[in-house]
Amino acid sequence: MFQYIVRRIVAALPTLVLITMLAFSMLHLVPGDPAEIFLGENKSSPELLAQVRSDMGLDRPLHVQYLGFLGDMLRGDLGTSLNNGRSVVREIATRLPSTVELTLAALGISIVLGVGLGVLSAVRHNTWVDSAAMFVALLGVSMPVFWSSLLLIFFFSVKLQWFPAIGQGGIERLVLPAVALGLLSSATLARLVRSSMLDVLSQDYVRTAVAKGVRPRAVTFRHALKNALVPAITVIGIQFGQLLSGTVITETIFARLGIGRYYVDSLLNKDFPVVQALTLLIATAYVVINLLVDLSYSLLDPRIRYD
Amino acid sequence: MNRRLRSLAALLTILALVPAALAQTVTYGMGGNFDQVDPNLTTFTRVGRITLHVVEPLVWQTSPGEFAPGLATAWSVNDDATEYTFQLREGVTFHDGTPFNAEAVKFTFDRIVDPDMKAQTALSLIGPYEGTEVVGEYEVKVLFSQPFAPFLDSASAPNLAIISPAAYEAAGEDAWGMDALVGTGPFEFVSYTPDSEVVLQRNEAYDWAPEFMDASGPAAIERIVYKIIPEPSTRTASLETAETDIIEEVAEIDFGFLEERDDIRTVAEPQSGSGWSLMMNREQSPTDELAVRRAIQLGSDREGMTLAIWNGLGQAACGPISAVTFGFDPSTCDTYRYDPEAARQVLEEAGWVDEDGDGIRERDGTPLTIGHYYRAESALSQQMADYMKADLAAIGIDVELNGLSRSGYFDAVRASEHNTQNWWDPFADPSGMRILFHSENAGGGTNRNNYRDAEMDALLERGAATSDPQARAEIYAQVQQKVKDEAVMVFYNDPATLYAWTPDLEGVRFFGAGQYAYFYPATLD
Amino acid sequence: MTEAASRSRSTRGRSLWRLSAQRLMRNPGAVTGMVVLGVLVAASVLAPWLTSFDPIALAPRDRLQPPGGAHWFGTDAFGRDIFTRVVYGGRTSLQIGFVAVTISTLIGVTLGLVAGYFGGTVDQIASRIVDVMLAFPGLLLALAIVAILGPNLLNAMIAVGISASPNYARVTRGAVLQAKELAFVEAAQQSGARTWRILVLHVLPNVLGPIVVIATLGVANAIIAGAALSFLGLGAEPPTPEWGLMLSDGRAYLRHAWWITTFPGLAIMVTVLAINLVGDGLRDALDPRMTR
């Protein structure tokens, strides 16, 4: 098991390097000069621009800049933001907890909703309950996140005054944004759980169990669910990316600190050190999550083993 | 059971105390982000709103052209406005305990003009600054290489407010404006979390409130928390859920409804300076042609725009400066009014005719197309672009919209690729028009019209050099008329700064034509 | 896989498609979806005849009219008729879906085919590329691409297409790996048939099923992604009548002029729901394991 983990991590390293290279090149392709963005609308002179550029380290050749970043990163130094001069590590550290708690909460909601609706659908297959459950699951996917977020704020914050509209910290501030995000990803999960449960339920060993007199309820939850969850877990790895995309929007609307917002702003400002660091962070998280997902397979399905 | 009841009681007691502690915290909903909380180096007006509580200016502009003592108790200007002498207030200390004196004033001003600092707004406000002479511990003489009439206006801005040299040296340039800001104001800087909030705490030692404030001693408010809430409807929602006590930049559509409510106070302060406008680039065809620019000027429906985009708030603009700005020439409201028929006429006479019936005019085979550049992420810019395109389509001009991300936008407009772009500049003194029209700002600077006219330059320079208000007003009237006669720019809307707050918050004062909401004299129930 | 099964796959005759089509028709959800989509396509094509207002012209004095009278869906802040803009918006949405999915398919299926069929180093490289793209959350990748190309509708479609392609690659690769095991493919290889012939004539049809499903769902995702980009100001440019842009532009009016957001929003919802129902139906119909 341990060797397997190590091997996976080693195999992932080239991918991580490639990703930072991709981010670096893409950012350079984005039109605009970070020095000009920094100076904004105000008066500037060629000398001023040149000075700002050199302060930002942008006058070095590209490969030097990139290698410089890699070298610094290996020493644990992620640089300073071009936008405000603060340490990137510090800036990310301030924002990361809020995004993590939002993503986890949204994931939780999406799992509860997705698995719940999926199981309900499968068990009552081909009835109106099936259609209704799938319909509800689909609602999340068919509404743009910014719209559902604004509606949630309007109804539950302003009208009913049940939850605060802004900020981070505390469960009450987490509910509305997590629901908005969670609704989004519950559909895929619901579909998957439904179809894999249908698969399992139709398999011989289940039919045998039912024929032997085991109560249908027990069959569903003990045998079918466990095995049906295997493909569902896969989806969670993908959901992570989708949820992170969603945080870009929910963080702006709910005025929460967060990595999603930070990413977009830094991208548009061509804040190289920040974008590099965030890309690396997100890619690493992606690798880790996929690894965890794969490892959890062996927990759920004793037939799957890693050595 | 007993233990549980006791802990519950304890919890309830604590919870009961919390509102009392929080009652003296004003939570302010801010419209957007900014770079750093450094009053002297920032380019954001928002930052000035915050820092005006932490640092103080030498003088306060209580109404346009009227100045009251701040950190300076008295002042005099020499005949040709090249020397300003200030008597400074004694017994004032910075938050770090060091005394406020002439050295601090010199330090602050010298730092602004230091090229390493890259100060922008403050640099242009401080004008032809030559140096500060420390005459005595509480007397300074500020020197200018050329006559500079608007200096008092500049000195009243937070951009020229005084900072503590000792604290700056101790904190260092990197931390200053991020983790440290020390001034003499009624509030002390506690923290800045980018994208999130700025926290200020009451200065218990504050004892030198200017007389006109009608308040003295430490502020009644204990804490101010500026929360950044970028989404306009969420900002409004936060006021309604009492998560904020006051919000700025209220969405225009929300403002009307908030105004009608008894449980919310609102104010729409007309802004001074230059409102929302269109710059037209002389270095690109066809906006290099007067006829085309005139047609755009005559074909822009300012009233319609004010209604559609600003929900009727503010007012349709007449010229380069708004009606509340000193030196505003009301005659500009009667010249070159919206007249699409006249616009079409002008184009016809210039030879721009629609030959092929596609709705767009041509001349010698070239279609009349202009490239409008704007920031794609700004909803307002999008709306202005949208409206403008339709307005000009009605007179036969094709507008090619180039919505660019922040990065691409600056690239393009500094390189003068645009025919048109929008502008907005809330300056207080009409000398601010040099930002828009002086040739020194053309060619990649703020004068994106690339308008270079010796007569205009001369007028602007004279305006800044003349001390007599009447004479200044006459000079600036000429500037405004010339701008309109030559169709240098088109002016859409003189906006109003919109605030809304809870009636529990009283005594808020607004300075700088509504730009700065000031909480020193305020109380919160 | 048994001989019989492989034969039934290779007998790519009418029987398999007809069977799937029949199954699809028996699925009430899918049929509803198809009807709705049919109405959408028809409305988009017939837009000029169904509407009486100019979708772009301004009429500021008519602004913010609630639904009723001449304006069935009311007017927006610029006085434009919302019904007209929703109908024309259908065209734009179809365009978005089509362009984005075409790009995703071209890139994704090619990568997946090549990776799955040739295996070895080619597979390693292609899979690496897919991995790298997957590690970038979809919207962020699309955002970066739009920032590079410049924010307008076409670039938004391209960006969405590119950012969605890794999934197509993965699915294709999986299907190709399965197909490679089939007896007839080995037979074709042994008989010396040229690679591209094998790919196109034998492998591709097996891949078609799953791809059709994700492509269908991809249209829905493209519309939603387009709306997200519009929210960030990097999607369709004004005054294009595009549902996502209308929804985003109108969001300040959510409370005071509910019709400005509700109708484009409902249009998106109904379309996406219909597409999902059809996609799910297709998946069920094409799945050989479903015997119901």
CSV table of N, CA and C in Angstrom, one decimal, chain B residues 162-209:
chain,number,residue,atom,x,y,z
B,162,ILE,N,-1.2,63.7,6.4
B,162,ILE,CA,0.2,63.6,7.0
B,162,ILE,C,0.3,62.2,7.7
B,163,ILE,N,1.5,61.6,7.4
B,163,ILE,CA,1.8,60.3,8.1
B,163,ILE,C,3.0,60.5,9.1
B,164,SER,N,3.1,59.5,9.9
B,164,SER,CA,4.2,59.6,10.9
B,164,SER,C,5.5,59.0,10.4
B,165,PRO,N,6.5,59.9,10.3
B,165,PRO,CA,7.8,59.5,9.7
B,165,PRO,C,8.4,58.3,10.5
B,166,ALA,N,8.3,58.4,11.9
B,166,ALA,CA,8.9,57.4,12.7
B,166,ALA,C,8.2,56.1,12.5
B,167,ALA,N,6.9,56.0,12.4
B,167,ALA,CA,6.2,54.8,12.2
B,167,ALA,C,6.5,54.2,10.8
B,168,TYR,N,6.7,55.1,9.8
B,168,TYR,CA,7.0,54.6,8.5
B,168,TYR,C,8.4,54.0,8.4
B,169,GLU,N,9.3,54.6,9.1
B,169,GLU,CA,10.7,54.1,9.1
B,169,GLU,C,10.7,52.7,9.8
B,170,ALA,N,9.9,52.6,10.9
B,170,ALA,CA,9.9,51.4,11.7
B,170,ALA,C,9.2,50.3,10.9
B,171,ALA,N,8.1,50.6,10.2
B,171,ALA,CA,7.4,49.5,9.5
B,171,ALA,C,8.1,49.1,8.2
B,172,GLY,N,8.7,50.1,7.5
B,172,GLY,CA,9.3,49.8,6.2
B,172,GLY,C,8.3,49.9,5.1
B,173,GLU,N,8.8,50.1,3.9
B,173,GLU,CA,7.9,50.4,2.8
B,173,GLU,C,6.9,49.2,2.5
B,174,ASP,N,7.4,48.0,2.6
B,174,ASP,CA,6.6,46.9,2.3
B,174,ASP,C,5.4,46.7,3.2
B,175,ALA,N,5.6,46.9,4.5
B,175,ALA,CA,4.5,46.7,5.4
B,175,ALA,C,3.6,47.9,5.5
B,176,TRP,N,4.1,49.1,5.1
B,176,TRP,CA,3.3,50.3,5.2
B,176,TRP,C,2.2,50.2,4.2
B,177,GLY,N,1.0,50.5,4.6
B,177,GLY,CA,-0.2,50.4,3.7
B,177,GLY,C,-0.8,49.0,3.7
B,178,MET,N,-0.1,48.0,4.3
B,178,MET,CA,-0.6,46.7,4.3
B,178,MET,C,-0.9,46.3,5.8
B,179,ASP,N,0.2,46.4,6.6
B,179,ASP,CA,0.0,46.0,8.0
B,179,ASP,C,0.2,47.2,8.9
B,180,ALA,N,0.6,48.3,8.4
B,180,ALA,CA,0.8,49.5,9.2
B,180,ALA,C,0.4,50.8,8.6
B,181,LEU,N,-0.3,51.6,9.3
B,181,LEU,CA,-0.6,53.0,8.8
B,181,LEU,C,-0.8,53.8,10.0
B,182,VAL,N,0.1,54.8,10.2
B,182,VAL,CA,0.0,55.6,11.4
B,182,VAL,C,-0.2,57.1,11.1
B,183,GLY,N,-1.2,57.7,11.6
B,183,GLY,CA,-1.5,59.1,11.4
B,183,GLY,C,-1.9,59.7,12.7
B,184,THR,N,-2.7,60.9,12.5
B,184,THR,CA,-3.1,61.6,13.7
B,184,THR,C,-4.6,61.5,13.9
B,185,GLY,N,-5.3,60.7,13.1
B,185,GLY,CA,-6.7,60.7,13.0
B,185,GLY,C,-7.4,60.1,14.2
B,186,PRO,N,-8.8,60.3,14.3
B,186,PRO,CA,-9.6,59.8,15.4
B,186,PRO,C,-9.7,58.3,15.4
B,187,PHE,N,-9.2,57.6,14.4
B,187,PHE,CA,-9.2,56.1,14.4
B,187,PHE,C,-7.8,55.6,14.0
B,188,GLU,N,-7.5,54.5,14.6
B,188,GLU,CA,-6.2,53.8,14.3
B,188,GLU,C,-6.4,52.6,13.4
B,189,PHE,N,-5.4,52.4,12.6
B,189,PHE,CA,-5.4,51.3,11.7
B,189,PHE,C,-5.2,50.0,12.5
B,190,VAL,N,-6.0,49.0,12.3
B,190,VAL,CA,-5.8,47.7,13.0
B,190,VAL,C,-5.3,46.6,12.0
B,191,SER,N,-6.1,46.4,10.9
B,191,SER,CA,-5.7,45.4,10.0
B,191,SER,C,-6.3,45.6,8.6
B,192,TYR,N,-5.7,45.0,7.7
B,192,TYR,CA,-6.2,45.0,6.3
B,192,TYR,C,-6.1,43.6,5.7
B,193,THR,N,-7.2,43.0,5.4
B,193,THR,CA,-7.3,41.7,4.8
B,193,THR,C,-7.7,41.9,3.3
B,194,PRO,N,-6.8,41.8,2.4
B,194,PRO,CA,-7.2,42.1,1.0
B,194,PRO,C,-8.4,41.2,0.5
B,195,ASP,N,-9.2,41.8,-0.2
B,195,ASP,CA,-10.5,41.2,-0.7
B,195,ASP,C,-11.5,41.1,0.4
B,196,SER,N,-11.2,41.4,1.6
B,196,SER,CA,-12.1,41.1,2.7
B,196,SER,C,-12.5,42.4,3.4
B,197,GLU,N,-11.6,42.9,4.2
B,197,GLU,CA,-12.0,44.0,5.1
B,197,GLU,C,-10.8,44.8,5.6
B,198,VAL,N,-11.1,46.0,6.1
B,198,VAL,CA,-10.2,46.9,6.8
B,198,VAL,C,-10.8,47.2,8.1
B,199,VAL,N,-10.0,47.0,9.2
B,199,VAL,CA,-10.6,47.3,10.5
B,199,VAL,C,-9.9,48.5,11.1
B,200,LEU,N,-10.7,49.5,11.7
B,200,LEU,CA,-10.1,50.6,12.3
B,200,LEU,C,-10.6,50.6,13.8
B,201,GLN,N,-9.8,51.2,14.7
B,201,GLN,CA,-10.2,51.2,16.1
B,201,GLN,C,-10.1,52.6,16.6
B,202,ARG,N,-10.9,53.0,17.5
B,202,ARG,CA,-10.9,54.4,18.0
B,202,ARG,C,-9.6,54.8,18.6
B,203,ASN,N,-9.2,56.0,18.4
B,203,ASN,CA,-8.0,56.6,19.0
B,203,ASN,C,-8.4,57.3,20.2
B,204,GLU,N,-8.1,56.7,21.4
B,204,GLU,CA,-8.5,57.2,22.7
B,204,GLU,C,-7.9,58.5,23.0
B,205,ALA,N,-6.7,58.8,22.4
B,205,ALA,CA,-6.0,60.0,22.7
B,205,ALA,C,-6.4,61.2,21.8
B,206,TYR,N,-7.3,61.0,21.0
B,206,TYR,CA,-7.7,62.1,20.0
B,206,TYR,C,-8.3,63.3,20.7
B,207,ASP,N,-7.7,64.4,20.5
B,207,ASP,CA,-8.2,65.6,21.3
B,207,ASP,C,-8.2,66.9,20.5
B,208,TRP,N,-7.9,66.8,19.2
B,208,TRP,CA,-7.7,68.0,18.4
B,208,TRP,C,-8.7,68.1,17.2
B,209,ALA,N,-9.9,67.7,17.4
B,209,ALA,CA,-10.9,67.8,16.4
B,209,ALA,C,-11.0,69.2,15.8
